[in-house]
């Protein structure tokens, strides 16, 4: 089994799909390597590609505020993406690009071993929850897959485009906070801590 650093290096050399041709930097993902909550976006945008860091543009700033609203910091969570290289003109990643890149994400999830996975937007949800996932209808619902509690919510970029979605996103965030506390409580009880 590779370490996260080794995996990051492997990703930085990847040429498994055509996206490598247009990248400035691969965006592996970042955050707390022991996080209980892992957020998964779609793929790097302009600033992420330049900096090699996930969610550093406008959508990333909003994500930071969303986290703050439920008393979490970026240092508490891990943020990754379905694809590690920026698609040209920020188009959605193609199915075949997602299919190869998601293998890296699987390794990442194994290594980080979160309890909760939050899919940001339809691309993440379709690759992680189900291929026909409808974000407007199915967001906010928990799906249990193996040991993971998985939920999808709107991508912060969608919230920037349409403010009306923020009310639903806030419900999803509260829902996340509640699940997080539930998991921490279960663990404390398991350890015999009141
Ligand atoms: N949008 C994403 O889906 N991921 C990022 O890292 C940045 C913007």
JSON list of C-alpha atoms and ligand atoms in Angstrom, two decimals:
[
{"chain": "A", "resi": 1, "resn": "UNK", "atom": "CA", "xyz": [0.00, 0.00, 0.00]},
{"chain": "A", "resi": 2, "resn": "UNK", "atom": "CA", "xyz": [1.36, 3.42, -0.95]},
{"chain": "A", "resi": 3, "resn": "UNK", "atom": "CA", "xyz": [1.46, 6.38, 1.41]},
{"chain": "A", "resi": 4, "resn": "UNK", "atom": "CA", "xyz": [-0.45, 9.53, 0.46]},
{"chain": "A", "resi": 5, "resn": "UNK", "atom": "CA", "xyz": [2.83, 11.24, -0.48]},
{"chain": "A", "resi": 6, "resn": "UNK", "atom": "CA", "xyz": [3.80, 8.36, -2.76]},
{"chain": "A", "resi": 7, "resn": "UNK", "atom": "CA", "xyz": [0.37, 8.41, -4.34]},
{"chain": "A", "resi": 8, "resn": "UNK", "atom": "CA", "xyz": [0.64, 12.17, -4.82]},
{"chain": "A", "resi": 9, "resn": "UNK", "atom": "CA", "xyz": [3.91, 11.66, -6.67]},
{"chain": "A", "resi": 10, "resn": "UNK", "atom": "CA", "xyz": [2.39, 8.95, -8.88]},
{"chain": "A", "resi": 11, "resn": "UNK", "atom": "CA", "xyz": [-0.51, 11.28, -9.72]},
{"chain": "A", "resi": 12, "resn": "UNK", "atom": "CA", "xyz": [1.91, 14.10, -10.58]},
{"chain": "A", "resi": 13, "resn": "UNK", "atom": "CA", "xyz": [3.40, 11.85, -13.28]},
{"chain": "A", "resi": 14, "resn": "UNK", "atom": "CA", "xyz": [0.08, 10.55, -14.61]},
{"chain": "A", "resi": 15, "resn": "UNK", "atom": "CA", "xyz": [-0.62, 10.43, -18.34]},
{"chain": "A", "resi": 16, "resn": "UNK", "atom": "CA", "xyz": [-3.51, 7.97, -18.20]},
{"chain": "A", "resi": 17, "resn": "UNK", "atom": "CA", "xyz": [-5.90, 10.29, -20.02]},
{"chain": "A", "resi": 18, "resn": "UNK", "atom": "CA", "xyz": [-5.62, 13.29, -22.31]},
{"chain": "A", "resi": 19, "resn": "UNK", "atom": "CA", "xyz": [-6.11, 15.86, -19.55]},
{"chain": "A", "resi": 20, "resn": "UNK", "atom": "CA", "xyz": [-2.41, 15.78, -18.68]},
{"chain": "A", "resi": 21, "resn": "UNK", "atom": "CA", "xyz": [-1.67, 17.67, -21.89]},
{"chain": "A", "resi": 22, "resn": "UNK", "atom": "CA", "xyz": [-3.39, 20.83, -20.70]},
{"chain": "A", "resi": 23, "resn": "UNK", "atom": "CA", "xyz": [-2.43, 20.84, -17.04]},
{"chain": "A", "resi": 24, "resn": "UNK", "atom": "CA", "xyz": [-0.06, 23.22, -15.29]},
{"chain": "A", "resi": 25, "resn": "UNK", "atom": "CA", "xyz": [-0.11, 21.17, -12.09]},
{"chain": "A", "resi": 26, "resn": "UNK", "atom": "CA", "xyz": [-1.96, 18.11, -10.92]},
{"chain": "A", "resi": 27, "resn": "UNK", "atom": "CA", "xyz": [-4.29, 18.78, -8.01]},
{"chain": "A", "resi": 28, "resn": "UNK", "atom": "CA", "xyz": [-4.04, 15.83, -5.69]},
{"chain": "A", "resi": 29, "resn": "UNK", "atom": "CA", "xyz": [-6.21, 17.07, -2.83]},
{"chain": "A", "resi": 30, "resn": "UNK", "atom": "CA", "xyz": [-5.33, 18.39, 0.59]},
{"chain": "A", "resi": 31, "resn": "UNK", "atom": "CA", "xyz": [-6.35, 18.71, 4.20]},
{"chain": "A", "resi": 32, "resn": "UNK", "atom": "CA", "xyz": [-6.37, 16.61, 7.30]},
{"chain": "A", "resi": 33, "resn": "UNK", "atom": "CA", "xyz": [-5.06, 13.17, 6.42]},
{"chain": "A", "resi": 34, "resn": "UNK", "atom": "CA", "xyz": [-6.99, 11.70, 9.35]},
{"chain": "A", "resi": 35, "resn": "UNK", "atom": "CA", "xyz": [-10.20, 13.58, 8.63]},
{"chain": "A", "resi": 36, "resn": "UNK", "atom": "CA", "xyz": [-13.56, 12.02, 9.37]},
{"chain": "A", "resi": 37, "resn": "UNK", "atom": "CA", "xyz": [-15.13, 14.04, 6.60]},
{"chain": "A", "resi": 38, "resn": "UNK", "atom": "CA", "xyz": [-13.91, 14.01, 3.03]},
{"chain": "A", "resi": 39, "resn": "UNK", "atom": "CA", "xyz": [-15.34, 16.44, 0.47]},
{"chain": "A", "resi": 40, "resn": "UNK", "atom": "CA", "xyz": [-15.10, 15.48, -3.18]},
{"chain": "A", "resi": 41, "resn": "UNK", "atom": "CA", "xyz": [-15.45, 17.99, -6.00]},
{"chain": "A", "resi": 42, "resn": "UNK", "atom": "CA", "xyz": [-15.34, 17.59, -9.72]},
{"chain": "A", "resi": 43, "resn": "UNK", "atom": "CA", "xyz": [-11.93, 18.70, -10.90]},
{"chain": "A", "resi": 44, "resn": "UNK", "atom": "CA", "xyz": [-9.49, 21.61, -10.76]},
{"chain": "A", "resi": 45, "resn": "UNK", "atom": "CA", "xyz": [-10.42, 25.00, -12.18]},
{"chain": "A", "resi": 46, "resn": "UNK", "atom": "CA", "xyz": [-8.13, 27.78, -13.37]},
{"chain": "A", "resi": 47, "resn": "UNK", "atom": "CA", "xyz": [-6.57, 28.74, -10.01]},
{"chain": "A", "resi": 48, "resn": "UNK", "atom": "CA", "xyz": [-6.37, 25.18, -8.76]},
{"chain": "A", "resi": 49, "resn": "UNK", "atom": "CA", "xyz": [-4.45, 24.19, -11.89]},
{"chain": "A", "resi": 50, "resn": "UNK", "atom": "CA", "xyz": [-2.01, 27.08, -11.44]},
{"chain": "A", "resi": 51, "resn": "UNK", "atom": "CA", "xyz": [-1.46, 26.43, -7.75]},
{"chain": "A", "resi": 52, "resn": "UNK", "atom": "CA", "xyz": [-1.77, 22.65, -7.59]},
{"chain": "A", "resi": 53, "resn": "UNK", "atom": "CA", "xyz": [-4.27, 23.00, -4.73]},
{"chain": "A", "resi": 54, "resn": "UNK", "atom": "CA", "xyz": [-7.92, 22.04, -4.51]},
{"chain": "A", "resi": 55, "resn": "UNK", "atom": "CA", "xyz": [-10.70, 24.60, -4.05]},
{"chain": "A", "resi": 56, "resn": "UNK", "atom": "CA", "xyz": [-8.63, 27.78, -3.90]},
{"chain": "A", "resi": 57, "resn": "UNK", "atom": "CA", "xyz": [-10.73, 29.87, -6.32]},
{"chain": "A", "resi": 58, "resn": "UNK", "atom": "CA", "xyz": [-14.09, 31.54, -5.70]},
{"chain": "A", "resi": 59, "resn": "UNK", "atom": "CA", "xyz": [-15.89, 28.23, -5.18]},
{"chain": "A", "resi": 60, "resn": "UNK", "atom": "CA", "xyz": [-13.20, 27.32, -2.64]},
{"chain": "A", "resi": 61, "resn": "UNK", "atom": "CA", "xyz": [-13.72, 30.56, -0.72]},
{"chain": "A", "resi": 62, "resn": "UNK", "atom": "CA", "xyz": [-17.43, 29.81, -0.52]},
{"chain": "A", "resi": 63, "resn": "UNK", "atom": "CA", "xyz": [-16.68, 26.26, 0.59]},
{"chain": "A", "resi": 64, "resn": "UNK", "atom": "CA", "xyz": [-14.57, 27.75, 3.42]},
{"chain": "A", "resi": 65, "resn": "UNK", "atom": "CA", "xyz": [-17.56, 29.87, 4.53]},
{"chain": "A", "resi": 66, "resn": "UNK", "atom": "CA", "xyz": [-19.89, 26.89, 4.31]},
{"chain": "A", "resi": 67, "resn": "UNK", "atom": "CA", "xyz": [-17.57, 24.96, 6.59]},
{"chain": "A", "resi": 68, "resn": "UNK", "atom": "CA", "xyz": [-17.33, 27.85, 9.03]},
{"chain": "A", "resi": 69, "resn": "UNK", "atom": "CA", "xyz": [-21.12, 27.99, 9.22]},
{"chain": "A", "resi": 70, "resn": "UNK", "atom": "CA", "xyz": [-21.08, 24.52, 10.80]},
{"chain": "A", "resi": 71, "resn": "UNK", "atom": "CA", "xyz": [-18.01, 25.23, 12.89]},
{"chain": "A", "resi": 72, "resn": "UNK", "atom": "CA", "xyz": [-15.55, 23.29, 10.79]},
{"chain": "A", "resi": 73, "resn": "UNK", "atom": "CA", "xyz": [-12.29, 24.49, 9.35]},
{"chain": "A", "resi": 74, "resn": "UNK", "atom": "CA", "xyz": [-10.47, 23.37, 6.24]},
{"chain": "A", "resi": 75, "resn": "UNK", "atom": "CA", "xyz": [-7.89, 21.81, 8.55]},
{"chain": "A", "resi": 76, "resn": "UNK", "atom": "CA", "xyz": [-10.60, 19.52, 9.94]},
{"chain": "A", "resi": 77, "resn": "UNK", "atom": "CA", "xyz": [-11.49, 17.96, 6.61]},
{"chain": "A", "resi": 78, "resn": "UNK", "atom": "CA", "xyz": [-9.87, 16.58, 3.48]},
{"chain": "A", "resi": 79, "resn": "UNK", "atom": "CA", "xyz": [-10.81, 17.91, 0.04]},
{"chain": "A", "resi": 80, "resn": "UNK", "atom": "CA", "xyz": [-10.23, 15.98, -3.15]},
{"chain": "A", "resi": 81, "resn": "UNK", "atom": "CA", "xyz": [-11.64, 15.81, -6.65]},
{"chain": "A", "resi": 82, "resn": "UNK", "atom": "CA", "xyz": [-12.86, 13.19, -9.10]},
{"chain": "A", "resi": 83, "resn": "UNK", "atom": "CA", "xyz": [-10.23, 14.22, -11.68]},
{"chain": "A", "resi": 84, "resn": "UNK", "atom": "CA", "xyz": [-6.80, 15.56, -10.77]},
{"chain": "A", "resi": 85, "resn": "UNK", "atom": "CA", "xyz": [-6.14, 17.62, -13.91]},
{"chain": "A", "resi": 86, "resn": "UNK", "atom": "CA", "xyz": [-8.08, 20.63, -15.15]},
{"chain": "A", "resi": 87, "resn": "UNK", "atom": "CA", "xyz": [-10.45, 19.88, -18.04]},
{"chain": "A", "resi": 88, "resn": "UNK", "atom": "CA", "xyz": [-10.10, 22.42, -20.90]},
{"chain": "A", "resi": 89, "resn": "UNK", "atom": "CA", "xyz": [-12.23, 25.53, -20.35]},
{"chain": "A", "resi": 90, "resn": "UNK", "atom": "CA", "xyz": [-13.59, 23.97, -17.17]},
{"chain": "A", "resi": 91, "resn": "UNK", "atom": "CA", "xyz": [-15.82, 21.58, -19.09]},
{"chain": "A", "resi": 92, "resn": "UNK", "atom": "CA", "xyz": [-17.17, 18.61, -17.16]},
{"chain": "A", "resi": 93, "resn": "UNK", "atom": "CA", "xyz": [-14.71, 15.73, -17.11]},
{"chain": "A", "resi": 94, "resn": "UNK", "atom": "CA", "xyz": [-15.62, 13.00, -19.59]},
{"chain": "A", "resi": 95, "resn": "UNK", "atom": "CA", "xyz": [-16.76, 9.60, -18.42]},
{"chain": "A", "resi": 96, "resn": "UNK", "atom": "CA", "xyz": [-13.51, 7.94, -19.49]},
{"chain": "A", "resi": 97, "resn": "UNK", "atom": "CA", "xyz": [-11.43, 10.61, -17.72]},
{"chain": "A", "resi": 98, "resn": "UNK", "atom": "CA", "xyz": [-13.39, 10.05, -14.52]},
{"chain": "A", "resi": 99, "resn": "UNK", "atom": "CA", "xyz": [-13.16, 6.28, -14.88]},
{"chain": "A", "resi": 100, "resn": "UNK", "atom": "CA", "xyz": [-9.36, 6.21, -14.88]},
{"chain": "A", "resi": 101, "resn": "UNK", "atom": "CA", "xyz": [-8.81, 8.97, -12.34]},
{"chain": "A", "resi": 102, "resn": "UNK", "atom": "CA", "xyz": [-11.26, 7.62, -9.79]},
{"chain": "A", "resi": 103, "resn": "UNK", "atom": "CA", "xyz": [-8.83, 4.79, -9.09]},
{"chain": "A", "resi": 104, "resn": "UNK", "atom": "CA", "xyz": [-6.54, 7.36, -7.45]},
{"chain": "A", "resi": 105, "resn": "UNK", "atom": "CA", "xyz": [-9.44, 8.65, -5.44]},
{"chain": "A", "resi": 106, "resn": "UNK", "atom": "CA", "xyz": [-10.24, 5.13, -4.25]},
{"chain": "A", "resi": 107, "resn": "UNK", "atom": "CA", "xyz": [-6.70, 4.81, -2.93]},
{"chain": "A", "resi": 108, "resn": "UNK", "atom": "CA", "xyz": [-6.98, 8.21, -1.28]},
{"chain": "A", "resi": 109, "resn": "UNK", "atom": "CA", "xyz": [-10.22, 7.25, 0.43]},
{"chain": "A", "resi": 110, "resn": "UNK", "atom": "CA", "xyz": [-8.64, 3.99, 1.65]},
{"chain": "A", "resi": 111, "resn": "UNK", "atom": "CA", "xyz": [-5.67, 5.84, 3.10]},
{"chain": "A", "resi": 112, "resn": "UNK", "atom": "CA", "xyz": [-7.61, 8.69, 4.70]},
{"chain": "A", "resi": 113, "resn": "UNK", "atom": "CA", "xyz": [-10.37, 6.35, 5.83]},
{"chain": "A", "resi": 114, "resn": "UNK", "atom": "CA", "xyz": [-13.07, 8.97, 6.54]},
{"chain": "A", "resi": 115, "resn": "UNK", "atom": "CA", "xyz": [-16.50, 8.13, 8.01]},
{"chain": "A", "resi": 116, "resn": "UNK", "atom": "CA", "xyz": [-18.37, 10.67, 5.91]},
{"chain": "A", "resi": 117, "resn": "UNK", "atom": "CA", "xyz": [-18.02, 11.52, 2.23]},
{"chain": "A", "resi": 118, "resn": "UNK", "atom": "CA", "xyz": [-19.68, 14.63, 0.81]},
{"chain": "A", "resi": 119, "resn": "UNK", "atom": "CA", "xyz": [-20.04, 14.80, -2.97]},
{"chain": "A", "resi": 120, "resn": "UNK", "atom": "CA", "xyz": [-20.00, 18.37, -4.20]},
{"chain": "A", "resi": 121, "resn": "UNK", "atom": "CA", "xyz": [-22.21, 18.47, -7.27]},
{"chain": "A", "resi": 122, "resn": "UNK", "atom": "CA", "xyz": [-23.60, 16.02, -9.78]},
{"chain": "A", "resi": 123, "resn": "UNK", "atom": "CA", "xyz": [-20.29, 14.89, -11.31]},
{"chain": "A", "resi": 124, "resn": "UNK", "atom": "CA", "xyz": [-18.99, 13.70, -7.95]},
{"chain": "A", "resi": 125, "resn": "UNK", "atom": "CA", "xyz": [-22.36, 12.17, -7.01]},
{"chain": "A", "resi": 126, "resn": "UNK", "atom": "CA", "xyz": [-22.68, 10.29, -10.31]},
{"chain": "A", "resi": 127, "resn": "UNK", "atom": "CA", "xyz": [-19.21, 8.83, -9.96]},
{"chain": "A", "resi": 128, "resn": "UNK", "atom": "CA", "xyz": [-19.55, 7.96, -6.30]},
{"chain": "A", "resi": 129, "resn": "UNK", "atom": "CA", "xyz": [-23.22, 7.32, -5.50]},
{"chain": "A", "resi": 130, "resn": "UNK", "atom": "CA", "xyz": [-24.98, 6.27, -8.71]},
{"chain": "A", "resi": 131, "resn": "UNK", "atom": "CA", "xyz": [-24.55, 7.01, -12.39]},
{"chain": "A", "resi": 132, "resn": "UNK", "atom": "CA", "xyz": [-28.06, 8.43, -12.75]},
{"chain": "A", "resi": 133, "resn": "UNK", "atom": "CA", "xyz": [-27.93, 10.63, -9.64]},
{"chain": "A", "resi": 134, "resn": "UNK", "atom": "CA", "xyz": [-30.22, 13.71, -9.83]},
{"chain": "A", "resi": 135, "resn": "UNK", "atom": "CA", "xyz": [-28.68, 16.41, -7.67]},
{"chain": "A", "resi": 136, "resn": "UNK", "atom": "CA", "xyz": [-31.84, 18.53, -7.28]},
{"chain": "A", "resi": 137, "resn": "UNK", "atom": "CA", "xyz": [-33.93, 15.52, -6.23]},
{"chain": "A", "resi": 138, "resn": "UNK", "atom": "CA", "xyz": [-31.49, 13.39, -4.29]},
{"chain": "A", "resi": 139, "resn": "UNK", "atom": "CA", "xyz": [-29.19, 15.87, -2.56]},
{"chain": "A", "resi": 140, "resn": "UNK", "atom": "CA", "xyz": [-29.29, 15.81, 1.20]},
{"chain": "A", "resi": 141, "resn": "UNK", "atom": "CA", "xyz": [-30.03, 12.07, 1.48]},
{"chain": "A", "resi": 142, "resn": "UNK", "atom": "CA", "xyz": [-27.56, 9.82, 3.23]},
{"chain": "A", "resi": 143, "resn": "UNK", "atom": "CA", "xyz": [-26.46, 6.70, 1.38]},
{"chain": "A", "resi": 144, "resn": "UNK", "atom": "CA", "xyz": [-24.53, 4.03, 3.27]},
{"chain": "A", "resi": 145, "resn": "UNK", "atom": "CA", "xyz": [-21.90, 2.25, 1.19]},
{"chain": "A", "resi": 146, "resn": "UNK", "atom": "CA", "xyz": [-19.73, -0.13, 3.16]},
{"chain": "A", "resi": 147, "resn": "UNK", "atom": "CA", "xyz": [-18.60, 1.81, 6.21]},
{"chain": "A", "resi": 148, "resn": "UNK", "atom": "CA", "xyz": [-19.14, 5.23, 4.59]},
{"chain": "A", "resi": 149, "resn": "UNK", "atom": "CA", "xyz": [-22.01, 7.64, 5.06]},
{"chain": "A", "resi": 150, "resn": "UNK", "atom": "CA", "xyz": [-22.26, 9.49, 1.76]},
{"chain": "A", "resi": 151, "resn": "UNK", "atom": "CA", "xyz": [-24.31, 12.55, 0.90]},
{"chain": "A", "resi": 152, "resn": "UNK", "atom": "CA", "xyz": [-24.34, 14.88, -2.10]},
{"chain": "A", "resi": 153, "resn": "UNK", "atom": "CA", "xyz": [-25.02, 18.58, -1.99]},
{"chain": "A", "resi": 154, "resn": "UNK", "atom": "CA", "xyz": [-24.75, 21.40, -4.48]},
{"chain": "A", "resi": 155, "resn": "UNK", "atom": "CA", "xyz": [-21.30, 22.32, -5.73]},
{"chain": "A", "resi": 156, "resn": "UNK", "atom": "CA", "xyz": [-20.33, 25.73, -4.32]},
{"chain": "A", "resi": 157, "resn": "UNK", "atom": "CA", "xyz": [-19.93, 27.01, -7.92]},
{"chain": "A", "resi": 158, "resn": "UNK", "atom": "CA", "xyz": [-23.63, 26.19, -8.47]},
{"chain": "A", "resi": 159, "resn": "UNK", "atom": "CA", "xyz": [-24.47, 28.24, -5.36]},
{"chain": "A", "resi": 160, "resn": "UNK", "atom": "CA", "xyz": [-22.50, 31.16, -6.77]},
{"chain": "A", "resi": 161, "resn": "UNK", "atom": "CA", "xyz": [-24.51, 30.93, -10.00]},
{"chain": "A", "resi": 162, "resn": "UNK", "atom": "CA", "xyz": [-27.88, 30.54, -8.29]},
{"chain": "A", "resi": 163, "resn": "UNK", "atom": "CA", "xyz": [-28.36, 32.01, -4.81]},
{"chain": "A", "resi": 164, "resn": "UNK", "atom": "CA", "xyz": [-31.74, 30.29, -4.47]},
{"chain": "A", "resi": 165, "resn": "UNK", "atom": "CA", "xyz": [-29.96, 26.98, -3.96]},
{"chain": "A", "resi": 166, "resn": "UNK", "atom": "CA", "xyz": [-28.33, 28.24, -0.76]},
{"chain": "A", "resi": 167, "resn": "UNK", "atom": "CA", "xyz": [-31.33, 27.45, 1.42]},
{"chain": "A", "resi": 168, "resn": "UNK", "atom": "CA", "xyz": [-31.17, 23.75, 0.49]},
{"chain": "A", "resi": 169, "resn": "UNK", "atom": "CA", "xyz": [-27.39, 23.74, 0.83]},
{"chain": "A", "resi": 170, "resn": "UNK", "atom": "CA", "xyz": [-27.75, 25.08, 4.37]},
{"chain": "A", "resi": 171, "resn": "UNK", "atom": "CA", "xyz": [-30.11, 22.21, 5.23]},
{"chain": "A", "resi": 172, "resn": "UNK", "atom": "CA", "xyz": [-27.50, 19.78, 3.87]},
{"chain": "A", "resi": 173, "resn": "UNK", "atom": "CA", "xyz": [-24.77, 21.39, 5.96]},
{"chain": "A", "resi": 174, "resn": "UNK", "atom": "CA", "xyz": [-26.82, 21.10, 9.14]},
{"chain": "A", "resi": 175, "resn": "UNK", "atom": "CA", "xyz": [-27.50, 17.51, 8.23]},
{"chain": "A", "resi": 176, "resn": "UNK", "atom": "CA", "xyz": [-23.76, 16.93, 7.85]},
{"chain": "A", "resi": 177, "resn": "UNK", "atom": "CA", "xyz": [-23.05, 18.55, 11.22]},
{"chain": "A", "resi": 178, "resn": "UNK", "atom": "CA", "xyz": [-25.62, 16.28, 12.88]},
{"chain": "A", "resi": 179, "resn": "UNK", "atom": "CA", "xyz": [-24.12, 13.13, 11.31]},
{"chain": "A", "resi": 180, "resn": "UNK", "atom": "CA", "xyz": [-20.62, 14.24, 12.31]},
{"chain": "A", "resi": 181, "resn": "UNK", "atom": "CA", "xyz": [-21.70, 14.68, 15.93]},
{"chain": "A", "resi": 182, "resn": "UNK", "atom": "CA", "xyz": [-23.48, 11.35, 15.90]},
{"chain": "A", "resi": 183, "resn": "UNK", "atom": "CA", "xyz": [-20.30, 9.63, 14.75]},
{"chain": "A", "resi": 184, "resn": "UNK", "atom": "CA", "xyz": [-18.14, 11.39, 17.33]},
{"chain": "A", "resi": 185, "resn": "UNK", "atom": "CA", "xyz": [-20.64, 10.44, 20.05]},
{"chain": "A", "resi": 186, "resn": "UNK", "atom": "CA", "xyz": [-20.62, 6.79, 19.02]},
{"chain": "A", "resi": 187, "resn": "UNK", "atom": "CA", "xyz": [-16.85, 6.79, 19.11]},
{"chain": "A", "resi": 188, "resn": "UNK", "atom": "CA", "xyz": [-16.69, 8.42, 22.53]},
{"chain": "A", "resi": 189, "resn": "UNK", "atom": "CA", "xyz": [-19.14, 5.85, 23.90]},
{"chain": "A", "resi": 190, "resn": "UNK", "atom": "CA", "xyz": [-17.03, 3.12, 22.38]},
{"chain": "A", "resi": 191, "resn": "UNK", "atom": "CA", "xyz": [-14.04, 4.49, 24.26]},
{"chain": "A", "resi": 192, "resn": "UNK", "atom": "CA", "xyz": [-16.07, 4.84, 27.46]},
{"chain": "A", "resi": 193, "resn": "UNK", "atom": "CA", "xyz": [-15.82, 8.66, 27.46]},
{"chain": "A", "resi": 194, "resn": "UNK", "atom": "CA", "xyz": [-18.95, 10.61, 28.55]},
{"chain": "B", "resi": 1, "resn": "LIG", "atom": "N1", "xyz": [-14.17, 22.96, -8.38]},
{"chain": "B", "resi": 1, "resn": "LIG", "atom": "C1", "xyz": [-13.93, 21.65, -8.11]},
{"chain": "B", "resi": 1, "resn": "LIG", "atom": "O1", "xyz": [-14.77, 20.80, -8.37]},
{"chain": "B", "resi": 1, "resn": "LIG", "atom": "N2", "xyz": [-12.76, 21.35, -7.56]},
{"chain": "B", "resi": 1, "resn": "LIG", "atom": "C2", "xyz": [-11.83, 22.25, -7.25]},
{"chain": "B", "resi": 1, "resn": "LIG", "atom": "O2", "xyz": [-10.78, 21.86, -6.74]},
{"chain": "B", "resi": 1, "resn": "LIG", "atom": "C3", "xyz": [-12.12, 23.59, -7.53]},
{"chain": "B", "resi": 1, "resn": "LIG", "atom": "C4", "xyz": [-13.28, 23.92, -8.11]}
]
